[in-house]
Each structure stands twice: as structure tokens, then as C-alpha cells.
């Protein structure tokens, strides 16, 4: 390429480059101008918005400041309402204050009444404590006097017992225990049991004559009983009586517990046969329980033998002499009911009620044959009649009951060969049948059965009720909870 042509092309290139630079400068300036315009528009737009908001606030303020036609009236009404509310609250405050004063006055009066009542109760408690203290002192004095009297009586009974023993030895053996009852029919009949059956061929049958020793003691007891027959208490419910020995002491506690539960206001009298002082004191500390000593010095040794309960008829007789109306409960029984009213009515009519389940065997099967020589009976009827256990007895001390039952029970109890014949034992041979003697003897229970069946002509329904009032204490496994009052 020629130099001239080369210069021309270089000139064209420079011109184009310069033009390009100028064009870029215009473009840049245009962009900056456009950017400034946009920012200005934004600022103007924001300024307009602020002015609009200010205008709205100014308008709102003007509206708020615009005078209300009813403002003065509303203000007056509001003032009146406030005044009324103030008066109402003031009245309520006054009423509340009056109520508070009235309540305070009532509280003061109530406090004064309570204080007076407390003083009265304290005085009453002090009075009762004083009475209780006096009663305890009187009771202690009474017990000391009774203890002294008991010691004197014990000495007197011991002396009497020795005299009776001496008198007994001075009587001939034939007079003491006759061996031929038929020869004695023309002698003193007062101490020979007489049984008269009700059949067509009825003939009186005499028992053996009881020993002179037995008759003397029986006569003394009989005199004491006769004194009380004329002065029977007018009580409706009988005095509950039982007896305690060292062997059955736990059972007696169970019985006392059950009586306190079912008959809480009834008295229990416990005759103690062979207890020590500690056991007697335990009984005496129980509520509604009284104790009586059994005068064993007054009786032959077999009577207070605790193994066969020969003392049971004598204890009941002593209780009848003191109380007149008695409910005997065996120490091995425990009450399960208190509804005795029907039984008490029947006892008033018949004089004697026995609570007992009728046994499958007869009294004949559990009675030693020698007992019949003292207490004769109808043997055929005795075989047919169910035996009754004498667990609960309700007895009225009447002439009929004494003459037909207890007179002979006491005589039999005092006569060893009557109550506990030689060779008698309580263990029976099985099977036990009504018409077969089981080679055993039930001691006082056999005597009770024979005399009762003779007296009521073997009509068990006249004096016997099913025993649904007691249970065997050995079958009860609960806890003993005796109430103590001393």
C-alpha cells in the first residue's frame, strides 16, 4: 500500500474513534440527567404525600376544635350524674358502716354469750368432777366396807361350815343317804322329790331322801330367796348373770364385749369361782360390770369343782335371791342379737325360758341312771324328748319356780351322788341315739332337763325357744374391745 493511501485510512480511523468517544460522552451525560430527573420525581412524590398527610391532620384537628352545639348541656348532665353517684356511694358507705357497727355489736354479744357459756360449762365440769370424785370416794369406802364385811362373812361361813361338817358326822349314815327310798315315804317328805305323771295310770313316784347336810344348807338359801320373792324389782329387762373361772376367763371377756355392744346400758353380774385378784380387778374395771364372790366355803367341795359346773344352779339361785329377774348366759356363749322382747313376754307367762337348739339325742342318753333315784321321771317320754343345752335361761323368782325347780336343783347340786354319781363321766360313746344310754353324764344340765320336762309335762314349746341369739365364743375370732370405766 502506498503511503498516501495509508494516511487516508489512519485519518478515517481517528475520526471514527473520536466520534465514538463523543457518542459515549453524550450517552453518559444523558444517563446522569435521567437519573437526576427520577430522583427529583421521587422527592416531589414524597413531598406531596407528606403535604397530604399534614392536610388530613390539620383537617382532623379543625374538626376536633369545631364547637359542639350540645357540649354545655352534656357537661352539666355529666356533672349532675357524678354528683348523684357520689351521693349514692356516700349513702352506701354509711349503710355499710352501720352494718359493720351492728355486726361488731352482735359479735361482741355473741362473744359475751360464748364466754358466759364457757364459764357455765367449766363450772358444770368442775361440779361433775367433784361429784365423780365424791362417788369414787364413796365407792372406795363401800368396797372397803364390803371387803371387810366379806372377810367377816368368810370367817362366819368357815365356822358354820365346820359346824355343819361336825353335825353331818353325828348323823347316822342311814339318815344321811337312805338306801331304801320306799322305807322313807312316811318320814319327812319335804326333801324327797315327788313326780306325778299325767297318764291314766298315773301314780306318784318319790325320789331318794336328800342328806341332812344338803337340807340344812338348802333351807338357809331358801329362806334368803323367800325374803326377796315379796320384793321383786319392777324392771322389765332381767339382770344378766354369768360366772367366771380361771379356765373360761377369756370366754367371759368375749361375753362382756358382746353384751356391751348389743345391750350397752344393761348390767352384767359376774360370779367369780376361783379367780385371782388381778382377774377380779379386770372384770370390775369394765363398764356396767359387777362382781360377786361365790361362797364356796358354804358348800361341799364337789359344788365348787369348776370342771363339771356343779356350782351353776347355786349361782343362779343366789342371783335370783338378789335380783328376782335373771338372764343366765353361759360363759362359753357370745351375744349376736338384742331383740329379746318376745322372750321376755313368754318368760313373764311361764316363769322360765330356755334358749337352746334341740339335740338329736335325748336327755336319757346323757344322764347317769343313779340320778333318777333322786329325780324320778317318765323314762319313755325322756327317751323321746330332745336334750336341751342350758346356754341362756330367763328366770322369774316365783313360788312356783322355786318350789318345782330350784329347790330340787339345789338339793341335787349339794348331793354329790345326785349331781355327779360315782363313775359318771362327760365323754359319751358314739353313735348317740335317743333310746340308748351313751355311758356319759351331763351333770347339772341333765338335772335341769329332767326337772323342766317334768314341770312342763314334756311340752318343750312351753319353755324352749330356738337359740338364734348367741354363738359359741370359741368360733368368734374377732378382737375383744371391752369399755373400761375405772
Protein backbone atom coordinates (compact mmCIF):
# COMPACT_ATOMS: atom_id res chain seq x y z
CA UNK A 1 0.00 0.00 0.00
CA UNK A 2 1.13 3.43 -0.86
CA UNK A 3 1.89 5.90 1.86
CA UNK A 4 -0.84 8.23 0.77
CA UNK A 5 -3.47 5.62 0.98
CA UNK A 6 -2.22 4.59 4.43
CA UNK A 7 -2.54 8.11 5.80
CA UNK A 8 -6.02 8.35 4.50
CA UNK A 9 -7.10 5.19 6.31
CA UNK A 10 -5.42 6.32 9.55
CA UNK A 11 -7.25 9.64 9.35
CA UNK A 12 -10.56 7.85 8.90
CA UNK A 13 -9.83 5.57 11.86
CA UNK A 14 -9.00 8.50 14.13
CA UNK A 15 -12.15 10.34 13.10
CA UNK A 16 -14.29 7.26 13.79
CA UNK A 17 -12.66 6.72 17.20
CA UNK A 18 -13.14 10.34 18.19
CA UNK A 19 -16.75 10.10 17.08
CA UNK A 20 -17.19 7.02 19.17
CA UNK A 21 -15.79 8.76 22.24
CA UNK A 22 -18.05 11.77 21.68
CA UNK A 23 -21.03 9.42 21.35
CA UNK A 24 -20.17 7.66 24.60
CA UNK A 25 -19.88 11.00 26.35
CA UNK A 26 -23.35 12.02 25.17
CA UNK A 27 -24.78 8.73 26.32
CA UNK A 28 -23.24 9.07 29.78
CA UNK A 29 -24.46 12.65 30.21
CA UNK A 30 -27.94 11.59 29.15
CA UNK A 31 -27.99 8.81 31.73
CA UNK A 32 -26.93 11.15 34.52
CA UNK A 33 -29.59 13.66 33.56
CA UNK A 34 -32.23 10.96 33.50
CA UNK A 35 -31.13 9.69 36.94
CA UNK A 36 -31.39 13.19 38.42
CA UNK A 37 -34.87 13.54 36.98
CA UNK A 38 -36.05 10.27 38.58
CA UNK A 39 -34.71 11.25 41.99
CA UNK A 40 -36.40 14.59 41.70
CA UNK A 41 -39.69 12.90 40.87
CA UNK A 42 -39.38 10.63 43.92
CA UNK A 43 -38.61 13.59 46.16
CA UNK A 44 -41.54 15.50 44.75
CA UNK A 45 -43.82 12.47 45.21
CA UNK A 46 -42.76 12.05 48.82
CA UNK A 47 -43.22 15.76 49.44
CA UNK A 48 -46.72 15.59 48.04
CA UNK A 49 -47.59 12.64 50.29
CA UNK A 50 -46.30 14.47 53.36
CA UNK A 51 -48.31 17.53 52.43
CA UNK A 52 -51.45 15.39 52.02
CA UNK A 53 -50.95 13.78 55.43
CA UNK A 54 -50.40 17.18 57.02
CA UNK A 55 -53.55 18.44 55.38
CA UNK A 56 -55.52 15.49 56.81
CA UNK A 57 -54.17 16.11 60.30
CA UNK A 58 -54.95 19.79 60.06
CA UNK A 59 -58.47 18.97 58.88
CA UNK A 60 -58.95 16.48 61.70
CA UNK A 61 -57.67 18.99 64.23
CA UNK A 62 -60.05 21.58 62.87
CA UNK A 63 -62.91 19.15 63.11
CA UNK A 64 -61.94 18.34 66.72
CA UNK A 65 -61.81 22.03 67.52
CA UNK A 66 -65.13 22.62 65.88
CA UNK A 67 -67.65 23.75 68.59
CA UNK A 68 -70.45 21.21 69.56
CA UNK A 69 -73.92 22.56 69.89
CA UNK A 70 -74.72 20.32 72.88
CA UNK A 71 -71.37 20.44 74.73
CA UNK A 72 -72.59 22.71 77.53
CA UNK A 73 -75.71 20.62 78.15
CA UNK A 74 -73.71 17.37 78.19
CA UNK A 75 -71.23 18.85 80.60
CA UNK A 76 -73.98 19.87 83.02
CA UNK A 77 -75.63 16.44 82.79
CA UNK A 78 -72.31 14.73 83.42
CA UNK A 79 -71.72 16.92 86.46
CA UNK A 80 -75.14 16.01 87.84
CA UNK A 81 -74.52 12.31 87.23
CA UNK A 82 -71.19 12.48 89.02
CA UNK A 83 -72.84 14.28 91.93
CA UNK A 84 -75.61 11.66 92.13
CA UNK A 85 -73.09 8.83 92.01
CA UNK A 86 -71.09 10.48 94.77
CA UNK A 87 -74.21 10.81 96.96
CA UNK A 88 -75.21 7.19 96.24
CA UNK A 89 -71.76 5.92 97.14
CA UNK A 90 -71.76 8.05 100.28
CA UNK A 91 -75.12 6.55 101.31
CA UNK A 92 -73.81 3.04 100.61
CA UNK A 93 -70.71 3.78 102.68
CA UNK A 94 -72.88 5.00 105.57
CA UNK A 95 -75.09 1.87 105.35
CA UNK A 96 -72.02 -0.38 105.21
CA UNK A 97 -70.59 1.36 108.24
CA UNK A 98 -73.88 0.94 110.12
CA UNK A 99 -73.97 -2.76 109.18
CA UNK A 100 -70.36 -3.15 110.28
CA UNK A 101 -71.14 -1.49 113.61
CA UNK A 102 -74.23 -3.67 114.04
CA UNK A 103 -72.27 -6.82 113.17
CA UNK A 104 -69.50 -5.81 115.54
CA UNK A 105 -72.10 -5.32 118.28
CA UNK A 106 -73.62 -8.75 117.56
CA UNK A 107 -70.19 -10.34 117.57
CA UNK A 108 -69.45 -8.76 120.93
CA UNK A 109 -72.76 -10.03 122.30
CA UNK A 110 -72.05 -13.50 120.86
CA UNK A 111 -68.58 -13.42 122.38
CA UNK A 112 -70.07 -12.48 125.74
CA UNK A 113 -72.63 -15.30 125.48
CA UNK A 114 -69.91 -17.75 124.50
CA UNK A 115 -67.76 -16.59 127.38
CA UNK A 116 -70.67 -17.00 129.80
CA UNK A 117 -71.43 -20.45 128.34
CA UNK A 118 -67.79 -21.48 128.70
CA UNK A 119 -67.81 -20.32 132.29
CA UNK A 120 -71.03 -22.25 132.88
CA UNK A 121 -69.59 -25.37 131.23
CA UNK A 122 -66.43 -25.08 133.28
CA UNK A 123 -68.50 -24.77 136.43
CA UNK A 124 -70.57 -27.77 135.32
CA UNK A 125 -67.44 -29.79 134.58
CA UNK A 126 -65.96 -28.85 137.93
CA UNK A 127 -69.22 -29.82 139.62
CA UNK A 128 -69.31 -33.15 137.78
CA UNK A 129 -65.66 -33.79 138.57
CA UNK A 130 -66.39 -33.07 142.20
CA UNK A 131 -69.41 -35.39 142.13
CA UNK A 132 -67.36 -38.06 140.39
CA UNK A 133 -64.60 -37.68 142.95
CA UNK A 134 -67.12 -37.97 145.78
CA UNK A 135 -68.69 -41.02 144.14
CA UNK A 136 -65.28 -42.62 143.73
CA UNK A 137 -64.50 -41.94 147.36
CA UNK A 138 -67.88 -43.35 148.37
CA UNK A 139 -67.33 -46.35 146.09
CA UNK A 140 -63.90 -46.95 147.57
CA UNK A 141 -65.33 -46.65 151.06
CA UNK A 142 -68.16 -49.01 150.11
CA UNK A 143 -65.72 -51.53 148.66
CA UNK A 144 -63.56 -51.36 151.75
CA UNK A 145 -66.65 -51.91 153.89
CA UNK A 146 -67.77 -54.77 151.64
CA UNK A 147 -64.32 -56.29 151.73
CA UNK A 148 -64.31 -56.07 155.50
CA UNK A 149 -67.81 -57.50 155.65
CA UNK A 150 -66.80 -60.22 153.21
CA UNK A 151 -63.87 -61.19 155.40
CA UNK A 152 -66.15 -61.31 158.42
CA UNK A 153 -68.68 -63.34 156.45
CA UNK A 154 -65.94 -65.65 155.25
CA UNK A 155 -64.90 -66.31 158.82
CA UNK A 156 -68.52 -66.85 159.85
CA UNK A 157 -69.15 -69.19 156.91
CA UNK A 158 -65.98 -71.08 157.66
CA UNK A 159 -67.17 -71.53 161.22
CA UNK A 160 -70.62 -72.57 160.00
CA UNK A 161 -69.09 -74.98 157.52
CA UNK A 162 -67.10 -76.64 160.28
CA UNK A 163 -70.21 -76.92 162.44
CA UNK A 164 -72.16 -78.43 159.55
CA UNK A 165 -69.37 -80.91 158.94
CA UNK A 166 -69.46 -81.80 162.61
CA UNK A 167 -73.25 -82.17 162.63
CA UNK A 168 -73.12 -84.28 159.50
CA UNK A 169 -70.75 -86.75 161.11
CA UNK A 170 -73.08 -87.06 164.11
CA UNK A 171 -75.98 -88.22 161.89
CA UNK A 172 -76.23 -91.89 161.09
CA UNK A 173 -75.42 -92.99 157.57
CA UNK A 174 -78.95 -94.29 157.02
CA UNK A 175 -80.39 -90.85 157.75
CA UNK A 176 -77.85 -89.11 155.54
CA UNK A 177 -78.29 -91.21 152.39
CA UNK A 178 -81.12 -93.76 152.65
CA UNK A 179 -80.53 -96.89 150.68
CA UNK A 180 -84.22 -97.86 150.56
CA UNK A 181 -86.40 -94.91 149.49
CA UNK A 182 -89.62 -96.91 149.91
CA UNK A 183 -89.00 -97.15 153.65
CA UNK A 184 -88.79 -93.34 153.94
CA UNK A 185 -92.20 -92.42 152.49
CA UNK A 186 -93.68 -91.88 155.93
CA UNK A 187 -90.81 -89.65 157.09
CA UNK A 188 -90.16 -86.00 156.19
CA UNK A 189 -91.43 -85.60 152.60
CA UNK A 190 -90.08 -82.04 152.29
CA UNK A 191 -86.72 -83.31 151.00
CA UNK A 192 -87.87 -86.10 148.67
CA UNK A 193 -88.75 -85.21 145.11
CA UNK A 194 -92.26 -86.29 144.05
CA UNK A 195 -93.06 -86.92 140.40
CA UNK A 196 -96.67 -87.40 139.30
CA UNK A 197 -97.16 -88.33 135.65
CA UNK A 198 -100.20 -87.17 133.67
CA UNK A 199 -101.22 -90.57 132.24
CA UNK A 200 -104.32 -92.61 133.02
CA UNK A 201 -102.40 -94.95 135.30
CA UNK A 202 -100.60 -92.08 136.99
CA UNK A 203 -99.07 -92.82 140.35
CA UNK A 204 -96.80 -90.62 142.47
CA UNK A 205 -93.13 -91.60 142.48
CA UNK A 206 -90.83 -90.48 145.30
CA UNK A 207 -87.13 -89.90 144.91
CA UNK A 208 -84.48 -90.68 147.48
CA UNK A 209 -84.25 -88.62 150.62
CA UNK A 210 -81.50 -85.97 150.34
CA UNK A 211 -78.78 -85.90 153.02
CA UNK A 212 -79.31 -83.83 156.19
CA UNK A 213 -76.30 -81.67 155.28
CA UNK A 214 -77.88 -80.74 152.00
CA UNK A 215 -81.23 -80.00 153.59
CA UNK A 216 -79.77 -77.58 156.13
CA UNK A 217 -77.87 -75.58 153.51
CA UNK A 218 -80.84 -75.65 151.14
CA UNK A 219 -83.06 -74.37 153.93
CA UNK A 220 -80.76 -71.40 154.56
CA UNK A 221 -80.69 -70.48 150.86
CA UNK A 222 -84.43 -70.99 150.59
CA UNK A 223 -85.01 -68.52 153.43
CA UNK A 224 -82.96 -65.87 151.63
CA UNK A 225 -84.85 -66.47 148.38
CA UNK A 226 -88.24 -66.25 150.11
CA UNK A 227 -87.32 -62.83 151.52
CA UNK A 228 -86.80 -61.47 148.02
CA UNK A 229 -89.86 -63.02 146.37
CA UNK A 230 -92.10 -60.45 148.04
CA UNK A 231 -89.90 -57.57 146.81
CA UNK A 232 -89.28 -58.37 143.17
CA UNK A 233 -87.96 -55.40 141.17
CA UNK A 234 -90.31 -53.83 138.65
CA UNK A 235 -87.65 -53.90 135.96
CA UNK A 236 -88.63 -55.10 132.54
CA UNK A 237 -85.23 -56.42 131.42
CA UNK A 238 -83.53 -59.10 133.56
CA UNK A 239 -80.13 -58.73 135.16
CA UNK A 240 -77.55 -60.55 133.05
CA UNK A 241 -75.63 -63.11 135.12
CA UNK A 242 -72.70 -65.38 134.33
CA UNK A 243 -69.78 -66.98 136.18
CA UNK A 244 -66.04 -66.86 135.61
CA UNK A 245 -63.29 -69.33 136.35
CA UNK A 246 -59.60 -69.23 135.52
CA UNK A 247 -60.32 -71.70 132.74
CA UNK A 248 -63.08 -69.71 131.00
CA UNK A 249 -61.90 -66.15 131.83
CA UNK A 250 -61.15 -65.35 128.17
CA UNK A 251 -64.63 -66.52 127.15
CA UNK A 252 -66.20 -64.31 129.83
CA UNK A 253 -64.35 -61.31 128.37
CA UNK A 254 -65.82 -62.13 124.95
CA UNK A 255 -69.28 -62.34 126.50
CA UNK A 256 -68.86 -58.95 128.24
CA UNK A 257 -67.67 -57.43 124.96
CA UNK A 258 -70.78 -58.70 123.13
CA UNK A 259 -73.17 -57.53 125.88
CA UNK A 260 -71.60 -54.05 125.84
CA UNK A 261 -72.12 -53.97 122.06
CA UNK A 262 -75.69 -55.30 121.80
CA UNK A 263 -77.03 -54.21 125.21
CA UNK A 264 -74.80 -51.23 126.11
CA UNK A 265 -76.96 -49.98 129.00
CA UNK A 266 -77.53 -53.35 130.71
CA UNK A 267 -75.78 -54.51 133.86
CA UNK A 268 -73.70 -57.69 133.92
CA UNK A 269 -73.08 -59.54 137.18
CA UNK A 270 -70.17 -61.99 137.17
CA UNK A 271 -69.81 -64.54 139.97
CA UNK A 272 -66.12 -65.40 140.28
CA UNK A 273 -65.49 -69.01 141.26
CA UNK A 274 -61.70 -69.32 141.50
CA UNK A 275 -60.26 -66.09 140.04
CA UNK A 276 -57.26 -64.27 141.50
CA UNK A 277 -57.33 -60.58 142.50
CA UNK A 278 -55.88 -59.38 139.18
CA UNK A 279 -58.61 -61.06 137.15
CA UNK A 280 -61.33 -59.79 139.50
CA UNK A 281 -59.98 -56.23 139.17
CA UNK A 282 -60.04 -56.56 135.37
CA UNK A 283 -63.71 -57.52 135.50
CA UNK A 284 -64.58 -54.72 137.90
CA UNK A 285 -62.94 -52.11 135.65
CA UNK A 286 -65.33 -52.91 132.77
CA UNK A 287 -68.34 -50.62 132.30
CA UNK A 288 -71.66 -51.92 133.73
CA UNK A 289 -69.94 -54.99 135.21
CA UNK A 290 -70.32 -56.00 138.84
CA UNK A 291 -68.73 -58.99 140.52
CA UNK A 292 -69.98 -61.31 143.22
CA UNK A 293 -67.96 -63.79 145.20
CA UNK A 294 -69.11 -67.39 145.20
CA UNK A 295 -69.38 -68.58 148.81
CA UNK A 296 -67.62 -71.85 148.19
CA UNK A 297 -66.81 -72.21 151.91
CA UNK A 298 -70.52 -72.73 152.46
CA UNK A 299 -70.79 -75.78 150.19
CA UNK A 300 -69.29 -79.24 149.84
CA UNK A 301 -66.10 -79.46 147.79
CA UNK A 302 -67.77 -81.04 144.75
CA UNK A 303 -70.04 -77.97 144.34
CA UNK A 304 -67.24 -75.55 143.55
CA UNK A 305 -65.43 -78.03 141.34
CA UNK A 306 -65.09 -75.88 138.23
CA UNK A 307 -64.71 -78.87 135.90
CA UNK A 308 -68.35 -80.03 135.92
CA UNK A 309 -70.11 -76.71 136.69
CA UNK A 310 -71.86 -78.12 139.75
CA UNK A 311 -71.95 -74.56 141.06
CA UNK A 312 -74.19 -73.33 138.20
CA UNK A 313 -77.60 -73.95 139.90
CA UNK A 314 -76.32 -72.43 143.16
CA UNK A 315 -75.01 -69.32 141.36
CA UNK A 316 -78.34 -68.83 139.57
CA UNK A 317 -80.22 -69.28 142.84
CA UNK A 318 -78.03 -66.68 144.55
CA UNK A 319 -78.66 -64.28 141.66
CA UNK A 320 -82.42 -64.87 141.89
CA UNK A 321 -82.28 -64.13 145.62
CA UNK A 322 -80.62 -60.77 144.90
CA UNK A 323 -82.24 -59.60 141.65
CA UNK A 324 -85.51 -61.51 141.26
CA UNK A 325 -85.42 -61.49 137.42
CA UNK A 326 -82.31 -63.03 135.88
CA UNK A 327 -80.93 -63.87 132.44
CA UNK A 328 -78.25 -66.52 132.83
CA UNK A 329 -75.78 -66.69 129.92
CA UNK A 330 -73.17 -69.43 129.85
CA UNK A 331 -69.59 -68.07 129.82
CA UNK A 332 -68.96 -70.01 126.59
CA UNK A 333 -71.64 -68.01 124.72
CA UNK A 334 -71.45 -64.68 122.92
CA UNK A 335 -74.46 -62.49 122.04
CA UNK A 336 -75.27 -61.85 118.37
CA UNK A 337 -78.64 -60.09 118.84
CA UNK A 338 -80.51 -57.73 121.17
CA UNK A 339 -84.15 -58.47 120.26
CA UNK A 340 -85.21 -60.24 123.46
CA UNK A 341 -88.68 -58.65 123.83
CA UNK A 342 -90.74 -61.70 122.69
CA UNK A 343 -88.75 -63.94 125.04
CA UNK A 344 -89.32 -61.61 127.98
CA UNK A 345 -93.07 -61.74 127.37
CA UNK A 346 -93.04 -65.55 127.32
CA UNK A 347 -90.88 -65.63 130.45
CA UNK A 348 -93.43 -63.48 132.29
CA UNK A 349 -96.13 -66.03 131.47
CA UNK A 350 -94.25 -69.28 132.11
CA UNK A 351 -91.65 -68.08 134.62
CA UNK A 352 -88.85 -69.88 132.78
CA UNK A 353 -87.49 -69.71 129.21
CA UNK A 354 -84.63 -71.75 127.75
CA UNK A 355 -82.80 -70.72 124.56
CA UNK A 356 -81.46 -73.92 123.07
CA UNK A 357 -81.19 -75.85 119.84
CA UNK A 358 -82.88 -79.23 120.28
CA UNK A 359 -80.33 -82.02 120.06
CA UNK A 360 -80.61 -85.20 118.01
CA UNK A 361 -80.08 -87.25 121.16
CA UNK A 362 -82.27 -87.38 124.27
CA UNK A 363 -81.65 -86.46 127.90
CA UNK A 364 -81.92 -90.18 128.67
CA UNK A 365 -78.83 -90.91 126.55
CA UNK A 366 -76.66 -88.43 128.53
CA UNK A 367 -77.87 -89.00 132.11
CA UNK A 368 -76.34 -91.39 134.62
CA UNK A 369 -79.04 -93.85 135.85
CA UNK A 370 -78.34 -93.03 139.52
CA UNK A 371 -79.74 -89.50 139.05
CA UNK A 372 -83.22 -90.96 138.50
CA UNK A 373 -83.20 -92.36 142.03
CA UNK A 374 -83.20 -88.76 143.31
CA UNK A 375 -85.22 -87.15 140.49
CA UNK A 376 -87.68 -89.72 139.07
CA UNK A 377 -89.32 -89.11 135.69
CA UNK A 378 -91.21 -90.79 132.85
CA UNK A 379 -88.42 -92.76 131.17
CA UNK A 380 -90.35 -93.36 127.94
CA UNK A 381 -91.05 -89.66 127.44
CA UNK A 382 -87.48 -88.80 128.43
CA UNK A 383 -86.19 -91.09 125.65
CA UNK A 384 -88.46 -89.41 123.10
CA UNK A 385 -87.68 -85.85 124.18
CA UNK A 386 -84.70 -83.99 122.66
CA UNK A 387 -81.99 -82.84 125.03
CA UNK A 388 -81.58 -79.08 125.59
CA UNK A 389 -78.37 -77.30 126.48
CA UNK A 390 -78.88 -74.66 129.15
CA UNK A 391 -76.87 -71.87 127.50
CA UNK A 392 -79.33 -68.98 128.02
CA UNK A 393 -82.02 -69.01 130.72
CA UNK A 394 -84.56 -66.28 131.56
CA UNK A 395 -85.97 -66.90 135.04
CA UNK A 396 -88.52 -65.19 137.30
CA UNK A 397 -88.12 -65.81 141.01
CA UNK A 398 -91.66 -67.03 141.73
CA UNK A 399 -93.00 -69.50 144.30
CA UNK A 400 -93.82 -71.99 141.52
CA UNK A 401 -90.32 -71.86 140.02
CA UNK A 402 -88.71 -72.19 143.44
CA UNK A 403 -90.95 -75.00 144.66
CA UNK A 404 -90.89 -77.08 141.47
CA UNK A 405 -87.42 -76.41 140.07
CA UNK A 406 -84.75 -74.66 142.08
CA UNK A 407 -85.45 -76.29 145.40
CA UNK A 408 -84.61 -79.67 143.85
CA UNK A 409 -81.77 -78.33 141.71
CA UNK A 410 -80.04 -77.00 144.82
CA UNK A 411 -80.63 -80.22 146.73
CA UNK A 412 -79.28 -82.25 143.83
CA UNK A 413 -76.26 -79.95 143.44
CA UNK A 414 -75.42 -80.35 147.11
CA UNK A 415 -75.85 -84.14 146.97
CA UNK A 416 -72.81 -85.50 145.14
CA UNK A 417 -74.43 -88.83 144.25
CA UNK A 418 -77.32 -86.96 142.65
CA UNK A 419 -75.40 -84.45 140.53
CA UNK A 420 -72.18 -86.41 139.98
CA UNK A 421 -72.84 -90.10 140.66
CA UNK A 422 -69.90 -92.41 141.19
CA UNK A 423 -68.49 -93.49 137.83
CA UNK A 424 -70.07 -90.62 135.88
CA UNK A 425 -68.10 -89.02 133.05
CA UNK A 426 -68.82 -86.40 130.41
CA UNK A 427 -67.28 -88.20 127.40
CA UNK A 428 -70.02 -90.05 125.52
CA UNK A 429 -69.91 -93.16 123.37
CA UNK A 430 -70.99 -92.76 119.74
CA UNK A 431 -73.28 -93.09 117.92
CA UNK A 432 -75.68 -91.33 120.31
CA UNK A 433 -79.30 -92.44 120.00
CA UNK A 434 -82.37 -91.26 121.87
CA UNK A 435 -83.28 -94.67 123.31
CA UNK A 436 -79.73 -95.76 124.19
CA UNK A 437 -77.64 -94.68 127.15
CA UNK A 438 -74.33 -93.29 125.81
CA UNK A 439 -72.46 -94.10 129.04
CA UNK A 440 -71.94 -90.42 129.91
CA UNK A 441 -73.42 -87.79 132.20
CA UNK A 442 -74.15 -84.06 131.71
CA UNK A 443 -74.32 -83.21 135.46
CA UNK A 444 -76.36 -80.02 136.16
CA UNK A 445 -77.62 -79.93 132.54
CA UNK A 446 -79.20 -83.36 132.95
CA UNK A 447 -80.84 -82.25 136.21
CA UNK A 448 -82.17 -79.07 134.57
CA UNK A 449 -83.63 -81.07 131.67
CA UNK A 450 -85.39 -83.65 133.83
CA UNK A 451 -86.90 -81.11 136.25
CA UNK A 452 -88.04 -78.73 133.49
CA UNK A 453 -89.60 -81.51 131.43
CA UNK A 454 -91.37 -82.87 134.49
CA UNK A 455 -92.67 -79.40 135.44
CA UNK A 456 -93.89 -78.55 131.92
CA UNK A 457 -95.18 -82.12 131.26
CA UNK A 458 -92.63 -82.63 128.46
CA UNK A 459 -94.17 -79.83 126.34
CA UNK A 460 -90.94 -78.25 125.14
CA UNK A 461 -92.77 -75.50 123.27
CA UNK A 462 -93.96 -74.17 126.64
CA UNK A 463 -90.48 -73.06 127.69
CA UNK A 464 -88.00 -73.68 124.86
CA UNK A 465 -87.06 -71.27 122.04
CA UNK A 466 -84.56 -71.81 119.25
CA UNK A 467 -81.28 -70.12 120.14
CA UNK A 468 -80.64 -67.52 117.43
CA UNK A 469 -79.30 -65.01 119.96
CA UNK A 470 -75.87 -66.46 120.77
CA UNK A 471 -72.92 -68.18 119.20
CA UNK A 472 -70.10 -70.25 120.62
CA UNK A 473 -67.39 -67.84 121.75
CA UNK A 474 -64.71 -70.28 120.56
CA UNK A 475 -65.97 -69.74 116.99
CA UNK A 476 -65.58 -65.96 117.23
CA UNK A 477 -62.12 -64.77 116.15
CA UNK A 478 -62.60 -61.01 116.44
CA UNK A 479 -60.74 -58.60 118.70
CA UNK A 480 -62.04 -58.08 122.24
CA UNK A 481 -62.80 -54.41 122.87
CA UNK A 482 -64.19 -54.02 126.40
CA UNK A 483 -65.12 -50.50 127.50
CA UNK A 484 -63.41 -49.59 130.78
CA UNK A 485 -64.94 -47.15 133.27
CA UNK A 486 -62.47 -47.47 136.15
